[in-house]
Amino acid sequence: MDQLPARYETLLRVAAWLCLGFIAMATFSPLGLRPTTGWSPSIERFLAFALVGGLFAAAYPRYIVFAAVVVLGAAALFEILQVLSPSRHGRVFDAAVKFCGGTVGLIVGWLFVRVLPRR
């Protein structure tokens, strides 16, 4: 079993892309407009990319390499684009936190779909 019913897969794909878009918006919006949880920025980054990684893995279980390229590529791209912005700063540590979160999410999401009983 390595896929969900089509209606769930479609819903997960929409959610994955919307979540990635929200992360991009939060990353590039002015600091005063960024949503915050009250947790440390590293935890927020980790959890955001874990969520998006899990959604992409569950939405594209047969294309896990594609999901990984999108999630981890977005983490790298977001940090690189912050380096180019005069008011922002991209850091290797922040990218590493995003990579770790994305990787955990990809693994958990992929395993969830693999072991979820078919209904």
mmCIF file of N, CA and C in Angstrom:
data_model
loop_
_atom_site.group_PDB
_atom_site.id
_atom_site.type_symbol
_atom_site.label_atom_id
_atom_site.label_comp_id
_atom_site.label_asym_id
_atom_site.label_seq_id
_atom_site.Cartn_x
_atom_site.Cartn_y
_atom_site.Cartn_z
ATOM 1 N N MET A 1 0.850 -1.181 0.000
ATOM 2 C CA MET A 1 0.000 0.000 0.000
ATOM 3 C C MET A 1 0.883 1.226 0.000
ATOM 4 N N ASP A 2 0.876 1.971 -1.057
ATOM 5 C CA ASP A 2 1.705 3.164 -1.080
ATOM 6 C C ASP A 2 0.969 4.368 -1.632
ATOM 7 N N GLN A 3 -0.352 4.344 -1.566
ATOM 8 C CA GLN A 3 -1.057 5.540 -1.974
ATOM 9 C C GLN A 3 -2.410 5.628 -1.296
ATOM 10 N N LEU A 4 -2.873 6.843 -1.183
ATOM 11 C CA LEU A 4 -4.173 7.115 -0.584
ATOM 12 C C LEU A 4 -5.222 7.166 -1.682
ATOM 13 N N PRO A 5 -6.498 7.095 -1.324
ATOM 14 C CA PRO A 5 -7.537 7.304 -2.331
ATOM 15 C C PRO A 5 -7.352 8.668 -3.006
ATOM 16 N N ALA A 6 -7.763 8.759 -4.259
ATOM 17 C CA ALA A 6 -7.521 9.952 -5.075
ATOM 18 C C ALA A 6 -8.029 11.232 -4.432
ATOM 19 N N ARG A 7 -9.172 11.193 -3.773
ATOM 20 C CA ARG A 7 -9.707 12.433 -3.191
ATOM 21 C C ARG A 7 -8.816 12.948 -2.067
ATOM 22 N N TYR A 8 -8.233 12.050 -1.277
ATOM 23 C CA TYR A 8 -7.324 12.467 -0.219
ATOM 24 C C TYR A 8 -5.995 12.949 -0.790
ATOM 25 N N GLU A 9 -5.545 12.270 -1.828
ATOM 26 C CA GLU A 9 -4.295 12.674 -2.462
ATOM 27 C C GLU A 9 -4.410 14.086 -3.031
ATOM 28 N N THR A 10 -5.523 14.389 -3.669
ATOM 29 C CA THR A 10 -5.746 15.728 -4.218
ATOM 30 C C THR A 10 -5.789 16.759 -3.100
ATOM 31 N N LEU A 11 -6.498 16.454 -2.041
ATOM 32 C CA LEU A 11 -6.582 17.371 -0.900
ATOM 33 C C LEU A 11 -5.202 17.608 -0.289
ATOM 34 N N LEU A 12 -4.421 16.548 -0.142
ATOM 35 C CA LEU A 12 -3.064 16.680 0.400
ATOM 36 C C LEU A 12 -2.172 17.510 -0.517
ATOM 37 N N ARG A 13 -2.311 17.338 -1.814
ATOM 38 C CA ARG A 13 -1.493 18.118 -2.757
ATOM 39 C C ARG A 13 -1.815 19.602 -2.659
ATOM 40 N N VAL A 14 -3.087 19.930 -2.583
ATOM 41 C CA VAL A 14 -3.482 21.340 -2.437
ATOM 42 C C VAL A 14 -2.938 21.885 -1.116
ATOM 43 N N ALA A 15 -3.091 21.130 -0.048
ATOM 44 C CA ALA A 15 -2.603 21.569 1.259
ATOM 45 C C ALA A 15 -1.089 21.744 1.265
ATOM 46 N N ALA A 16 -0.361 20.831 0.613
ATOM 47 C CA ALA A 16 1.100 20.910 0.572
ATOM 48 C C ALA A 16 1.556 22.185 -0.130
ATOM 49 N N TRP A 17 0.977 22.465 -1.293
ATOM 50 C CA TRP A 17 1.395 23.651 -2.046
ATOM 51 C C TRP A 17 0.974 24.939 -1.330
ATOM 52 N N LEU A 18 -0.206 24.936 -0.717
ATOM 53 C CA LEU A 18 -0.631 26.119 0.051
ATOM 54 C C LEU A 18 0.286 26.349 1.250
ATOM 55 N N CYS A 19 0.662 25.280 1.918
ATOM 56 C CA CYS A 19 1.561 25.398 3.069
ATOM 57 C C CYS A 19 2.919 25.945 2.632
ATOM 58 N N LEU A 20 3.438 25.445 1.528
ATOM 59 C CA LEU A 20 4.716 25.953 1.024
ATOM 60 C C LEU A 20 4.597 27.428 0.642
ATOM 61 N N GLY A 21 3.485 27.803 0.039
ATOM 62 C CA GLY A 21 3.256 29.210 -0.300
ATOM 63 C C GLY A 21 3.169 30.086 0.938
ATOM 64 N N PHE A 22 2.521 29.587 1.982
ATOM 65 C CA PHE A 22 2.433 30.329 3.235
ATOM 66 C C PHE A 22 3.815 30.518 3.857
ATOM 67 N N ILE A 23 4.643 29.472 3.812
ATOM 68 C CA ILE A 23 6.004 29.578 4.345
ATOM 69 C C ILE A 23 6.789 30.616 3.556
ATOM 70 N N ALA A 24 6.640 30.614 2.239
ATOM 71 C CA ALA A 24 7.332 31.608 1.409
ATOM 72 C C ALA A 24 6.871 33.016 1.773
ATOM 73 N N MET A 25 5.566 33.188 1.935
ATOM 74 C CA MET A 25 5.044 34.506 2.301
ATOM 75 C C MET A 25 5.589 34.945 3.653
ATOM 76 N N ALA A 26 5.592 34.043 4.619
ATOM 77 C CA ALA A 26 6.096 34.375 5.949
ATOM 78 C C ALA A 26 7.590 34.665 5.910
ATOM 79 N N THR A 27 8.309 33.960 5.069
ATOM 80 C CA THR A 27 9.761 34.146 4.969
ATOM 81 C C THR A 27 10.118 35.503 4.397
ATOM 82 N N PHE A 28 9.375 35.947 3.404
ATOM 83 C CA PHE A 28 9.761 37.166 2.688
ATOM 84 C C PHE A 28 8.953 38.395 3.065
ATOM 85 N N SER A 29 7.978 38.255 3.939
ATOM 86 C CA SER A 29 7.224 39.433 4.364
ATOM 87 C C SER A 29 8.058 40.224 5.374
ATOM 88 N N PRO A 30 7.751 41.504 5.548
ATOM 89 C CA PRO A 30 8.470 42.298 6.552
ATOM 90 C C PRO A 30 8.331 41.657 7.937
ATOM 91 N N LEU A 31 9.343 41.830 8.759
ATOM 92 C CA LEU A 31 9.368 41.183 10.068
ATOM 93 C C LEU A 31 8.127 41.467 10.902
ATOM 94 N N GLY A 32 7.610 42.678 10.820
ATOM 95 C CA GLY A 32 6.430 43.035 11.604
ATOM 96 C C GLY A 32 5.166 42.327 11.158
ATOM 97 N N LEU A 33 5.148 41.805 9.940
ATOM 98 C CA LEU A 33 3.962 41.130 9.415
ATOM 99 C C LEU A 33 4.061 39.610 9.494
ATOM 100 N N ARG A 34 5.191 39.104 9.946
ATOM 101 C CA ARG A 34 5.372 37.658 10.004
ATOM 102 C C ARG A 34 4.588 37.065 11.159
ATOM 103 N N PRO A 35 3.930 35.932 10.905
ATOM 104 C CA PRO A 35 3.230 35.269 12.014
ATOM 105 C C PRO A 35 4.242 34.665 12.987
ATOM 106 N N THR A 36 3.911 34.696 14.251
ATOM 107 C CA THR A 36 4.791 34.095 15.255
ATOM 108 C C THR A 36 3.956 33.231 16.188
ATOM 109 N N THR A 37 4.614 32.261 16.788
ATOM 110 C CA THR A 37 3.937 31.360 17.720
ATOM 111 C C THR A 37 4.348 31.628 19.160
ATOM 112 N N GLY A 38 5.419 32.384 19.329
ATOM 113 C CA GLY A 38 5.963 32.578 20.666
ATOM 114 C C GLY A 38 7.098 31.611 20.958
ATOM 115 N N TRP A 39 7.296 30.627 20.085
ATOM 116 C CA TRP A 39 8.415 29.693 20.235
ATOM 117 C C TRP A 39 9.648 30.306 19.592
ATOM 118 N N SER A 40 10.772 29.672 19.777
ATOM 119 C CA SER A 40 11.996 30.197 19.166
ATOM 120 C C SER A 40 11.885 30.073 17.642
ATOM 121 N N PRO A 41 12.544 30.978 16.913
ATOM 122 C CA PRO A 41 12.501 30.910 15.449
ATOM 123 C C PRO A 41 12.982 29.558 14.894
ATOM 124 N N SER A 42 13.951 28.939 15.550
ATOM 125 C CA SER A 42 14.440 27.643 15.073
ATOM 126 C C SER A 42 13.359 26.573 15.172
ATOM 127 N N ILE A 43 12.617 26.576 16.262
ATOM 128 C CA ILE A 43 11.526 25.602 16.405
ATOM 129 C C ILE A 43 10.445 25.881 15.367
ATOM 130 N N GLU A 44 10.113 27.146 15.158
ATOM 131 C CA GLU A 44 9.125 27.504 14.141
ATOM 132 C C GLU A 44 9.563 27.033 12.763
ATOM 133 N N ARG A 45 10.818 27.257 12.424
ATOM 134 C CA ARG A 45 11.345 26.816 11.119
ATOM 135 C C ARG A 45 11.272 25.301 10.993
ATOM 136 N N PHE A 46 11.742 24.608 12.034
ATOM 137 C CA PHE A 46 11.741 23.148 12.005
ATOM 138 C C PHE A 46 10.324 22.614 11.807
ATOM 139 N N LEU A 47 9.387 23.100 12.609
ATOM 140 C CA LEU A 47 8.014 22.603 12.537
ATOM 141 C C LEU A 47 7.342 22.954 11.216
ATOM 142 N N ALA A 48 7.600 24.156 10.705
ATOM 143 C CA ALA A 48 7.013 24.548 9.419
ATOM 144 C C ALA A 48 7.477 23.615 8.310
ATOM 145 N N PHE A 49 8.770 23.323 8.273
ATOM 146 C CA PHE A 49 9.278 22.453 7.210
ATOM 147 C C PHE A 49 8.951 20.989 7.474
ATOM 148 N N ALA A 50 8.796 20.599 8.728
ATOM 149 C CA ALA A 50 8.340 19.233 9.016
ATOM 150 C C ALA A 50 6.910 19.055 8.504
ATOM 151 N N LEU A 51 6.078 20.055 8.723
ATOM 152 C CA LEU A 51 4.701 19.993 8.242
ATOM 153 C C LEU A 51 4.655 19.927 6.720
ATOM 154 N N VAL A 52 5.370 20.825 6.071
ATOM 155 C CA VAL A 52 5.326 20.833 4.605
ATOM 156 C C VAL A 52 5.965 19.559 4.045
ATOM 157 N N GLY A 53 7.005 19.053 4.684
ATOM 158 C CA GLY A 53 7.616 17.800 4.243
ATOM 159 C C GLY A 53 6.653 16.634 4.378
ATOM 160 N N GLY A 54 5.958 16.578 5.507
ATOM 161 C CA GLY A 54 4.970 15.521 5.702
ATOM 162 C C GLY A 54 3.837 15.589 4.695
ATOM 163 N N LEU A 55 3.366 16.794 4.427
ATOM 164 C CA LEU A 55 2.293 16.955 3.448
ATOM 165 C C LEU A 55 2.740 16.537 2.050
ATOM 166 N N PHE A 56 3.935 16.964 1.645
ATOM 167 C CA PHE A 56 4.424 16.595 0.308
ATOM 168 C C PHE A 56 4.663 15.092 0.193
ATOM 169 N N ALA A 57 5.212 14.481 1.228
ATOM 170 C CA ALA A 57 5.459 13.031 1.185
ATOM 171 C C ALA A 57 4.148 12.266 1.105
ATOM 172 N N ALA A 58 3.154 12.699 1.869
ATOM 173 C CA ALA A 58 1.860 12.025 1.842
ATOM 174 C C ALA A 58 1.123 12.287 0.527
ATOM 175 N N ALA A 59 1.314 13.470 -0.037
ATOM 176 C CA ALA A 59 0.634 13.827 -1.279
ATOM 177 C C ALA A 59 1.272 13.180 -2.505
ATOM 178 N N TYR A 60 2.563 12.935 -2.446
ATOM 179 C CA TYR A 60 3.299 12.366 -3.586
ATOM 180 C C TYR A 60 4.105 11.137 -3.147
ATOM 181 N N PRO A 61 3.461 10.112 -2.575
ATOM 182 C CA PRO A 61 4.223 8.976 -2.037
ATOM 183 C C PRO A 61 4.974 8.188 -3.107
ATOM 184 N N ARG A 62 4.468 8.168 -4.316
ATOM 185 C CA ARG A 62 5.150 7.450 -5.398
ATOM 186 C C ARG A 62 6.248 8.299 -6.035
ATOM 187 N N TYR A 63 6.297 9.556 -5.652
ATOM 188 C CA TYR A 63 7.282 10.500 -6.198
ATOM 189 C C TYR A 63 8.033 11.163 -5.047
ATOM 190 N N ILE A 64 8.547 10.350 -4.148
ATOM 191 C CA ILE A 64 9.179 10.868 -2.936
ATOM 192 C C ILE A 64 10.422 11.697 -3.264
ATOM 193 N N VAL A 65 11.123 11.365 -4.332
ATOM 194 C CA VAL A 65 12.289 12.164 -4.717
ATOM 195 C C VAL A 65 11.833 13.558 -5.154
ATOM 196 N N PHE A 66 10.749 13.623 -5.910
ATOM 197 C CA PHE A 66 10.182 14.918 -6.304
ATOM 198 C C PHE A 66 9.807 15.717 -5.061
ATOM 199 N N ALA A 67 9.126 15.068 -4.113
ATOM 200 C CA ALA A 67 8.718 15.749 -2.877
ATOM 201 C C ALA A 67 9.938 16.271 -2.131
ATOM 202 N N ALA A 68 10.993 15.460 -2.046
ATOM 203 C CA ALA A 68 12.210 15.881 -1.340
ATOM 204 C C ALA A 68 12.879 17.046 -2.044
ATOM 205 N N VAL A 69 12.924 17.009 -3.370
ATOM 206 C CA VAL A 69 13.541 18.108 -4.127
ATOM 207 C C VAL A 69 12.764 19.399 -3.895
ATOM 208 N N VAL A 70 11.450 19.323 -3.901
ATOM 209 C CA VAL A 70 10.635 20.523 -3.680
ATOM 210 C C VAL A 70 10.858 21.075 -2.271
ATOM 211 N N VAL A 71 10.744 20.219 -1.265
ATOM 212 C CA VAL A 71 10.826 20.675 0.130
ATOM 213 C C VAL A 71 12.235 21.166 0.472
ATOM 214 N N LEU A 72 13.233 20.345 0.195
ATOM 215 C CA LEU A 72 14.605 20.725 0.551
ATOM 216 C C LEU A 72 15.127 21.816 -0.379
ATOM 217 N N GLY A 73 14.696 21.791 -1.633
ATOM 218 C CA GLY A 73 15.065 22.862 -2.558
ATOM 219 C C GLY A 73 14.475 24.199 -2.129
ATOM 220 N N ALA A 74 13.241 24.178 -1.648
ATOM 221 C CA ALA A 74 12.616 25.411 -1.154
ATOM 222 C C ALA A 74 13.370 25.946 0.053
ATOM 223 N N ALA A 75 13.782 25.059 0.948
ATOM 224 C CA ALA A 75 14.547 25.502 2.123
ATOM 225 C C ALA A 75 15.828 26.206 1.685
ATOM 226 N N ALA A 76 16.538 25.614 0.740
ATOM 227 C CA ALA A 76 17.778 26.222 0.250
ATOM 228 C C ALA A 76 17.491 27.527 -0.489
ATOM 229 N N LEU A 77 16.500 27.503 -1.354
ATOM 230 C CA LEU A 77 16.174 28.696 -2.134
ATOM 231 C C LEU A 77 15.742 29.854 -1.239
ATOM 232 N N PHE A 78 14.930 29.572 -0.232
ATOM 233 C CA PHE A 78 14.483 30.638 0.662
ATOM 234 C C PHE A 78 15.664 31.286 1.387
ATOM 235 N N GLU A 79 16.626 30.494 1.812
ATOM 236 C CA GLU A 79 17.798 31.059 2.492
ATOM 237 C C GLU A 79 18.662 31.852 1.511
ATOM 238 N N ILE A 80 18.849 31.337 0.309
ATOM 239 C CA ILE A 80 19.656 32.047 -0.698
ATOM 240 C C ILE A 80 19.007 33.378 -1.044
ATOM 241 N N LEU A 81 17.700 33.384 -1.237
ATOM 242 C CA LEU A 81 17.010 34.632 -1.576
ATOM 243 C C LEU A 81 17.076 35.639 -0.433
ATOM 244 N N GLN A 82 17.130 35.166 0.801
ATOM 245 C CA GLN A 82 17.274 36.087 1.927
ATOM 246 C C GLN A 82 18.650 36.755 1.930
ATOM 247 N N VAL A 83 19.663 36.055 1.462
ATOM 248 C CA VAL A 83 21.008 36.647 1.370
ATOM 249 C C VAL A 83 20.987 37.814 0.387
ATOM 250 N N LEU A 84 20.194 37.680 -0.661
ATOM 251 C CA LEU A 84 20.142 38.724 -1.696
ATOM 252 C C LEU A 84 19.317 39.935 -1.275
ATOM 253 N N SER A 85 18.502 39.793 -0.249
ATOM 254 C CA SER A 85 17.667 40.891 0.221
ATOM 255 C C SER A 85 18.445 41.734 1.228
ATOM 256 N N PRO A 86 18.482 43.060 1.035
ATOM 257 C CA PRO A 86 19.272 43.902 1.940
ATOM 258 C C PRO A 86 18.736 43.935 3.376
ATOM 259 N N SER A 87 17.450 43.683 3.556
ATOM 260 C CA SER A 87 16.881 43.759 4.902
ATOM 261 C C SER A 87 16.804 42.404 5.598
ATOM 262 N N ARG A 88 17.233 41.347 4.933
ATOM 263 C CA ARG A 88 17.141 40.003 5.495
ATOM 264 C C ARG A 88 18.526 39.371 5.559
ATOM 265 N N HIS A 89 18.612 38.225 6.186
ATOM 266 C CA HIS A 89 19.876 37.503 6.271
ATOM 267 C C HIS A 89 19.600 36.007 6.184
ATOM 268 N N GLY A 90 20.257 35.355 5.260
ATOM 269 C CA GLY A 90 20.168 33.904 5.174
ATOM 270 C C GLY A 90 21.363 33.324 5.904
ATOM 271 N N ARG A 91 21.127 32.281 6.675
ATOM 272 C CA ARG A 91 22.223 31.677 7.431
ATOM 273 C C ARG A 91 22.237 30.176 7.190
ATOM 274 N N VAL A 92 23.425 29.615 7.226
ATOM 275 C CA VAL A 92 23.585 28.180 7.042
ATOM 276 C C VAL A 92 22.857 27.430 8.156
ATOM 277 N N PHE A 93 22.931 27.941 9.383
ATOM 278 C CA PHE A 93 22.248 27.285 10.496
ATOM 279 C C PHE A 93 20.741 27.215 10.251
ATOM 280 N N ASP A 94 20.152 28.325 9.783
ATOM 281 C CA ASP A 94 18.713 28.334 9.509
ATOM 282 C C ASP A 94 18.359 27.329 8.419
ATOM 283 N N ALA A 95 19.196 27.257 7.379
ATOM 284 C CA ALA A 95 18.967 26.279 6.314
ATOM 285 C C ALA A 95 19.051 24.863 6.859
ATOM 286 N N ALA A 96 20.003 24.606 7.744
ATOM 287 C CA ALA A 96 20.163 23.267 8.327
ATOM 288 C C ALA A 96 18.935 22.887 9.149
ATOM 289 N N VAL A 97 18.389 23.837 9.900
ATOM 290 C CA VAL A 97 17.176 23.572 10.693
ATOM 291 C C VAL A 97 16.018 23.229 9.758
ATOM 292 N N LYS A 98 15.889 23.977 8.674
ATOM 293 C CA LYS A 98 14.824 23.718 7.707
ATOM 294 C C LYS A 98 15.020 22.362 7.039
ATOM 295 N N PHE A 99 16.257 22.028 6.683
ATOM 296 C CA PHE A 99 16.540 20.718 6.078
ATOM 297 C C PHE A 99 16.175 19.591 7.035
ATOM 298 N N CYS A 100 16.540 19.742 8.300
ATOM 299 C CA CYS A 100 16.228 18.706 9.297
ATOM 300 C C CYS A 100 14.717 18.552 9.449
ATOM 301 N N GLY A 101 14.018 19.654 9.585
ATOM 302 C CA GLY A 101 12.560 19.597 9.696
ATOM 303 C C GLY A 101 11.924 18.989 8.464
ATOM 304 N N GLY A 102 12.362 19.424 7.297
ATOM 305 C CA GLY A 102 11.827 18.880 6.053
ATOM 306 C C GLY A 102 12.081 17.391 5.917
ATOM 307 N N THR A 103 13.280 16.958 6.294
ATOM 308 C CA THR A 103 13.623 15.541 6.202
ATOM 309 C C THR A 103 12.777 14.706 7.156
ATOM 310 N N VAL A 104 12.628 15.160 8.388
ATOM 311 C CA VAL A 104 11.782 14.446 9.348
ATOM 312 C C VAL A 104 10.353 14.361 8.819
ATOM 313 N N GLY A 105 9.842 15.475 8.314
ATOM 314 C CA GLY A 105 8.486 15.481 7.771
ATOM 315 C C GLY A 105 8.330 14.549 6.583
ATOM 316 N N LEU A 106 9.305 14.541 5.692
ATOM 317 C CA LEU A 106 9.248 13.652 4.524
ATOM 318 C C LEU A 106 9.213 12.190 4.964
ATOM 319 N N ILE A 107 10.044 11.835 5.912
ATOM 320 C CA ILE A 107 10.091 10.443 6.381
ATOM 321 C C ILE A 107 8.782 10.054 7.059
ATOM 322 N N VAL A 108 8.310 10.902 7.965
ATOM 323 C CA VAL A 108 7.076 10.591 8.692
ATOM 324 C C VAL A 108 5.885 10.532 7.733
ATOM 325 N N GLY A 109 5.778 11.485 6.837
ATOM 326 C CA GLY A 109 4.670 11.500 5.879
ATOM 327 C C GLY A 109 4.682 10.292 4.960
ATOM 328 N N TRP A 110 5.855 9.913 4.495
ATOM 329 C CA TRP A 110 5.971 8.768 3.599
ATOM 330 C C TRP A 110 5.630 7.476 4.343
ATOM 331 N N LEU A 111 6.140 7.343 5.570
ATOM 332 C CA LEU A 111 5.825 6.146 6.361
ATOM 333 C C LEU A 111 4.338 6.074 6.703
ATOM 334 N N PHE A 112 3.741 7.211 6.992
ATOM 335 C CA PHE A 112 2.317 7.258 7.308
ATOM 336 C C PHE A 112 1.496 6.696 6.152
ATOM 337 N N VAL A 113 1.797 7.118 4.947
ATOM 338 C CA VAL A 113 1.052 6.633 3.784
ATOM 339 C C VAL A 113 1.348 5.159 3.520
ATOM 340 N N ARG A 114 2.567 4.729 3.766
ATOM 341 C CA ARG A 114 2.948 3.330 3.519
ATOM 342 C C ARG A 114 2.248 2.378 4.483
ATOM 343 N N VAL A 115 2.017 2.788 5.711
ATOM 344 C CA VAL A 115 1.447 1.877 6.701
ATOM 345 C C VAL A 115 -0.050 2.112 6.929
ATOM 346 N N LEU A 116 -0.597 3.189 6.375
ATOM 347 C CA LEU A 116 -2.023 3.485 6.539
ATOM 348 C C LEU A 116 -2.842 2.403 5.841
ATOM 349 N N PRO A 117 -3.735 1.779 6.554
ATOM 350 C CA PRO A 117 -4.545 0.729 5.898
ATOM 351 C C PRO A 117 -5.478 1.342 4.853
ATOM 352 N N ARG A 118 -5.620 0.640 3.763
ATOM 353 C CA ARG A 118 -6.503 1.098 2.664
ATOM 354 C C ARG A 118 -7.957 0.966 3.118
ATOM 355 N N ARG A 119 -8.723 2.000 2.843
ATOM 356 C CA ARG A 119 -10.156 1.980 3.208
ATOM 357 C C ARG A 119 -10.997 2.012 1.966
#
